[in-house]
PDB file of C-alpha atoms in Angstrom:
ATOM      1  CA  MET A   1      61.072 -23.864  31.675  1.00 96.00           C
ATOM      2  CA  ILE A   2      62.700 -27.192  30.850  1.00 98.00           C
ATOM      3  CA  ILE A   3      64.548 -27.937  27.607  1.00 98.00           C
ATOM      4  CA  HIS A   4      65.453 -31.429  26.377  1.00 98.00           C
ATOM      5  CA  PRO A   5      67.476 -32.305  23.264  1.00 97.00           C
ATOM      6  CA  LEU A   6      65.817 -34.939  21.055  1.00 96.00           C
ATOM      7  CA  SER A   7      68.809 -36.207  19.100  1.00 93.00           C
ATOM      8  CA  GLU A   8      68.260 -38.131  15.890  1.00 92.00           C
ATOM      9  CA  GLY A   9      71.996 -38.821  15.678  1.00 89.00           C
ATOM     10  CA  GLN A  10      74.948 -37.914  13.508  1.00 87.00           C
ATOM     11  CA  PHE A  11      74.860 -37.969   9.730  1.00 88.00           C
ATOM     12  CA  THR A  12      76.993 -37.019   6.799  1.00 87.00           C
ATOM     13  CA  VAL A  13      75.484 -35.065   3.946  1.00 88.00           C
ATOM     14  CA  ASP A  14      77.032 -34.082   0.630  1.00 86.00           C
ATOM     15  CA  GLN A  15      75.835 -32.163  -2.432  1.00 86.00           C
ATOM     16  CA  THR A  16      73.129 -34.774  -3.069  1.00 86.00           C
ATOM     17  CA  LYS A  17      71.459 -33.746   0.220  1.00 89.00           C
ATOM     18  CA  VAL A  18      71.123 -37.412   1.198  1.00 83.00           C
ATOM     19  CA  PHE A  19      71.619 -37.846   4.946  1.00 87.00           C
ATOM     20  CA  VAL A  20      73.666 -40.969   5.718  1.00 82.00           C
ATOM     21  CA  PRO A  21      73.871 -42.181   9.353  1.00 83.00           C
ATOM     22  CA  PHE A  22      77.353 -41.827  10.830  1.00 84.00           C
ATOM     23  CA  ASP A  23      78.767 -43.667  13.839  1.00 86.00           C
ATOM     24  CA  ALA A  24      82.360 -42.703  14.640  1.00 82.00           C
ATOM     25  CA  SER A  25      82.991 -46.152  16.139  1.00 87.00           C
ATOM     26  CA  GLN A  26      82.106 -47.800  12.809  1.00 88.00           C
ATOM     27  CA  HIS A  27      82.664 -45.203  10.078  1.00 85.00           C
ATOM     28  CA  GLN A  28      85.450 -42.919   8.929  1.00 85.00           C
ATOM     29  CA  LEU A  29      84.613 -39.478   7.645  1.00 82.00           C
ATOM     30  CA  THR A  30      87.351 -39.779   5.028  1.00 83.00           C
ATOM     31  CA  ALA A  31      85.472 -42.750   3.508  1.00 85.00           C
ATOM     32  CA  ARG A  32      82.473 -40.528   2.732  1.00 88.00           C
ATOM     33  CA  PRO A  33      82.221 -38.588  -0.555  1.00 84.00           C
ATOM     34  CA  ALA A  34      84.432 -35.526  -0.902  1.00 84.00           C
ATOM     35  CA  GLY A  35      82.774 -32.452   0.535  1.00 85.00           C
ATOM     36  CA  SER A  36      80.634 -34.398   3.013  1.00 87.00           C
ATOM     37  CA  LEU A  37      79.679 -32.540   6.160  1.00 88.00           C
ATOM     38  CA  LEU A  38      79.214 -34.198   9.533  1.00 85.00           C
ATOM     39  CA  VAL A  39      76.022 -32.921  11.169  1.00 84.00           C
ATOM     40  CA  GLU A  40      74.033 -33.655  14.316  1.00 89.00           C
ATOM     41  CA  ILE A  41      70.270 -33.656  13.850  1.00 92.00           C
ATOM     42  CA  GLN A  42      69.045 -32.119  17.087  1.00 95.00           C
ATOM     43  CA  PRO A  43      65.415 -31.103  17.580  1.00 97.00           C
ATOM     44  CA  PHE A  44      64.482 -29.816  21.036  1.00 98.00           C
ATOM     45  CA  VAL A  45      61.430 -29.911  23.242  1.00 99.00           C
ATOM     46  CA  VAL A  46      60.737 -26.900  25.450  1.00 99.00           C
ATOM     47  CA  ILE A  47      58.326 -27.386  28.341  1.00 99.00           C
ATOM     48  CA  THR A  48      56.746 -24.276  29.824  1.00 98.00           C
ATOM     49  CA  SER A  49      53.894 -23.830  32.261  1.00 97.00           C
ATOM     50  CA  GLN A  50      51.522 -23.413  29.286  1.00 98.00           C
ATOM     51  CA  ASP A  51      53.004 -25.317  26.352  1.00 98.00           C
ATOM     52  CA  VAL A  52      55.058 -28.245  25.150  1.00 99.00           C
ATOM     53  CA  ILE A  53      56.963 -26.908  22.155  1.00 99.00           C
ATOM     54  CA  VAL A  54      58.985 -28.901  19.638  1.00 99.00           C
ATOM     55  CA  LEU A  55      61.665 -26.813  17.923  1.00 98.00           C
ATOM     56  CA  ASP A  56      62.246 -28.369  14.503  1.00 98.00           C
ATOM     57  CA  ALA A  57      61.174 -31.922  13.742  1.00 98.00           C
ATOM     58  CA  GLY A  58      64.356 -33.529  12.439  1.00 96.00           C
ATOM     59  CA  LEU A  59      64.555 -35.988   9.562  1.00 95.00           C
ATOM     60  CA  GLY A  60      61.603 -38.138  10.549  1.00 94.00           C
ATOM     61  CA  TYR A  61      63.615 -41.345  10.858  1.00 91.00           C
ATOM     62  CA  ARG A  62      61.876 -44.402  12.224  1.00 91.00           C
ATOM     63  CA  ILE A  63      63.015 -47.086  14.618  1.00 90.00           C
ATOM     64  CA  GLY A  64      60.832 -50.044  13.776  1.00 90.00           C
ATOM     65  CA  ASP A  65      57.285 -48.727  13.463  1.00 87.00           C
ATOM     66  CA  GLU A  66      57.869 -45.603  15.573  1.00 92.00           C
ATOM     67  CA  LEU A  67      59.256 -42.181  14.746  1.00 94.00           C
ATOM     68  CA  GLN A  68      62.579 -41.718  16.499  1.00 94.00           C
ATOM     69  CA  LEU A  69      61.357 -38.281  17.565  1.00 96.00           C
ATOM     70  CA  HIS A  70      58.363 -39.855  19.329  1.00 97.00           C
ATOM     71  CA  ARG A  71      60.685 -42.307  21.073  1.00 96.00           C
ATOM     72  CA  GLN A  72      62.891 -39.439  22.246  1.00 97.00           C
ATOM     73  CA  LEU A  73      59.850 -37.576  23.591  1.00 98.00           C
ATOM     74  CA  ARG A  74      58.695 -40.655  25.495  1.00 98.00           C
ATOM     75  CA  ALA A  75      62.191 -41.010  26.963  1.00 97.00           C
ATOM     76  CA  VAL A  76      61.715 -37.627  28.676  1.00 98.00           C
ATOM     77  CA  GLY A  77      58.203 -38.509  29.878  1.00 98.00           C
ATOM     78  CA  LEU A  78      56.115 -36.900  27.133  1.00 98.00           C
ATOM     79  CA  GLN A  79      53.632 -38.212  24.591  1.00 98.00           C
ATOM     80  CA  PRO A  80      53.391 -36.767  21.056  1.00 98.00           C
ATOM     81  CA  GLU A  81      49.780 -35.780  21.809  1.00 98.00           C
ATOM     82  CA  GLN A  82      51.026 -33.446  24.560  1.00 99.00           C
ATOM     83  CA  VAL A  83      52.909 -31.227  22.102  1.00 99.00           C
ATOM     84  CA  THR A  84      51.004 -27.966  21.665  1.00 98.00           C
ATOM     85  CA  LYS A  85      53.300 -26.132  19.237  1.00 98.00           C
ATOM     86  CA  VAL A  86      55.831 -27.082  16.582  1.00 98.00           C
ATOM     87  CA  ILE A  87      58.087 -24.217  15.530  1.00 98.00           C
ATOM     88  CA  LEU A  88      60.062 -24.752  12.334  1.00 98.00           C
ATOM     89  CA  SER A  89      63.196 -22.611  12.032  1.00 97.00           C
ATOM     90  CA  HIS A  90      63.268 -23.277   8.293  1.00 96.00           C
ATOM     91  CA  LEU A  91      61.962 -25.850   5.853  1.00 97.00           C
ATOM     92  CA  HIS A  92      64.927 -28.007   4.865  1.00 96.00           C
ATOM     93  CA  LYS A  93      64.282 -31.734   5.119  1.00 94.00           C
ATOM     94  CA  ASP A  94      66.412 -32.160   8.254  1.00 95.00           C
ATOM     95  CA  HIS A  95      64.066 -29.757  10.057  1.00 96.00           C
ATOM     96  CA  ILE A  96      60.634 -30.883   8.801  1.00 97.00           C
ATOM     97  CA  GLY A  97      61.002 -34.616   8.140  1.00 96.00           C
ATOM     98  CA  GLY A  98      59.265 -35.489  11.398  1.00 96.00           C
ATOM     99  CA  ILE A  99      56.214 -33.189  11.136  1.00 97.00           C
ATOM    100  CA  ALA A 100      54.014 -35.948   9.733  1.00 94.00           C
ATOM    101  CA  TYR A 101      54.140 -39.632   8.859  1.00 88.00           C
ATOM    102  CA  THR A 102      52.373 -41.908   6.406  1.00 84.00           C
ATOM    103  CA  ASP A 103      50.465 -44.986   7.510  1.00 81.00           C
ATOM    104  CA  GLN A 104      48.751 -47.047   4.804  1.00 80.00           C
ATOM    105  CA  SER A 105      48.931 -44.115   2.361  1.00 83.00           C
ATOM    106  CA  VAL A 106      47.324 -41.716   4.858  1.00 85.00           C
ATOM    107  CA  VAL A 107      49.368 -38.771   6.145  1.00 87.00           C
ATOM    108  CA  HIS A 108      49.032 -38.107   9.880  1.00 91.00           C
ATOM    109  CA  PRO A 109      50.461 -35.184  11.849  1.00 96.00           C
ATOM    110  CA  SER A 110      53.207 -36.359  14.177  1.00 97.00           C
ATOM    111  CA  PHE A 111      51.841 -34.004  16.821  1.00 98.00           C
ATOM    112  CA  PRO A 112      48.046 -34.054  16.362  1.00 96.00           C
ATOM    113  CA  GLN A 113      47.256 -31.469  19.057  1.00 97.00           C
ATOM    114  CA  ALA A 114      49.931 -29.000  17.952  1.00 97.00           C
ATOM    115  CA  HIS A 115      49.771 -25.789  15.992  1.00 97.00           C
ATOM    116  CA  TYR A 116      52.569 -25.709  13.419  1.00 97.00           C
ATOM    117  CA  TYR A 117      54.443 -22.414  12.999  1.00 97.00           C
ATOM    118  CA  VAL A 118      56.314 -21.652   9.803  1.00 96.00           C
ATOM    119  CA  GLN A 119      57.419 -18.562   7.918  1.00 95.00           C
ATOM    120  CA  ARG A 120      54.769 -18.088   5.229  1.00 93.00           C
ATOM    121  CA  GLU A 121      57.150 -16.556   2.662  1.00 95.00           C
ATOM    122  CA  GLU A 122      59.616 -19.404   3.064  1.00 95.00           C
ATOM    123  CA  LEU A 123      56.817 -21.931   2.591  1.00 96.00           C
ATOM    124  CA  HIS A 124      55.796 -20.221  -0.663  1.00 95.00           C
ATOM    125  CA  TYR A 125      59.439 -20.158  -1.783  1.00 96.00           C
ATOM    126  CA  ALA A 126      60.034 -23.822  -0.911  1.00 96.00           C
ATOM    127  CA  LEU A 127      56.884 -24.916  -2.732  1.00 96.00           C
ATOM    128  CA  ALA A 128      57.955 -22.985  -5.835  1.00 96.00           C
ATOM    129  CA  THR A 129      61.617 -24.041  -5.733  1.00 92.00           C
ATOM    130  CA  PRO A 130      62.006 -27.805  -5.938  1.00 88.00           C
ATOM    131  CA  THR A 131      65.493 -28.795  -4.772  1.00 92.00           C
ATOM    132  CA  ALA A 132      66.977 -31.803  -3.000  1.00 92.00           C
ATOM    133  CA  SER A 133      66.960 -29.777   0.238  1.00 93.00           C
ATOM    134  CA  TYR A 134      63.169 -29.949   0.480  1.00 95.00           C
ATOM    135  CA  LEU A 135      60.557 -32.682   0.888  1.00 93.00           C
ATOM    136  CA  PRO A 136      57.797 -31.604  -1.533  1.00 93.00           C
ATOM    137  CA  ALA A 137      55.126 -33.984  -0.188  1.00 91.00           C
ATOM    138  CA  LEU A 138      55.586 -32.695   3.372  1.00 93.00           C
ATOM    139  CA  LEU A 139      55.623 -29.098   2.175  1.00 95.00           C
ATOM    140  CA  GLN A 140      52.318 -29.691   0.387  1.00 93.00           C
ATOM    141  CA  TRP A 141      50.885 -31.337   3.489  1.00 94.00           C
ATOM    142  CA  LEU A 142      52.090 -28.451   5.672  1.00 94.00           C
ATOM    143  CA  SER A 143      50.578 -25.862   3.348  1.00 93.00           C
ATOM    144  CA  SER A 144      47.157 -27.507   3.556  1.00 91.00           C
ATOM    145  CA  TYR A 145      47.198 -28.602   7.212  1.00 85.00           C
ATOM    146  CA  GLU A 146      44.752 -26.687   9.344  1.00 70.00           C
ATOM    147  CA  ARG A 147      45.112 -26.742  13.077  1.00 64.00           C
TER     148      ARG A 147
END
């Protein structure tokens, strides 16, 4: 088994649940709103003899026209189409933002060959409880995606 981190970088987040990129060489934490937390968005890819598994899908940030998560996968020699499973620890936006992307108003799975694993009860809860921690459009997509 091989495990690679797929860092999306450091961010601060406050009560608004807006993730703001943070670079310690350019930013000061004290300049961020009171109560801001410094977090590292860190999905992982686990390679086994049978599967390529993505653990959480990060925020879904893009670099140019490419998902940062896809770029990180390519950096370790993998293509998004090689991912066989995506396991979501929970459904907050910093864990599911990269599960799908929109191109010309069409939503595409970020990992088209993968089965997505999610806790059914949490999905029902997240769909019924709109808060700034969730991405409703992705939750709807996830609830209807069949693979």
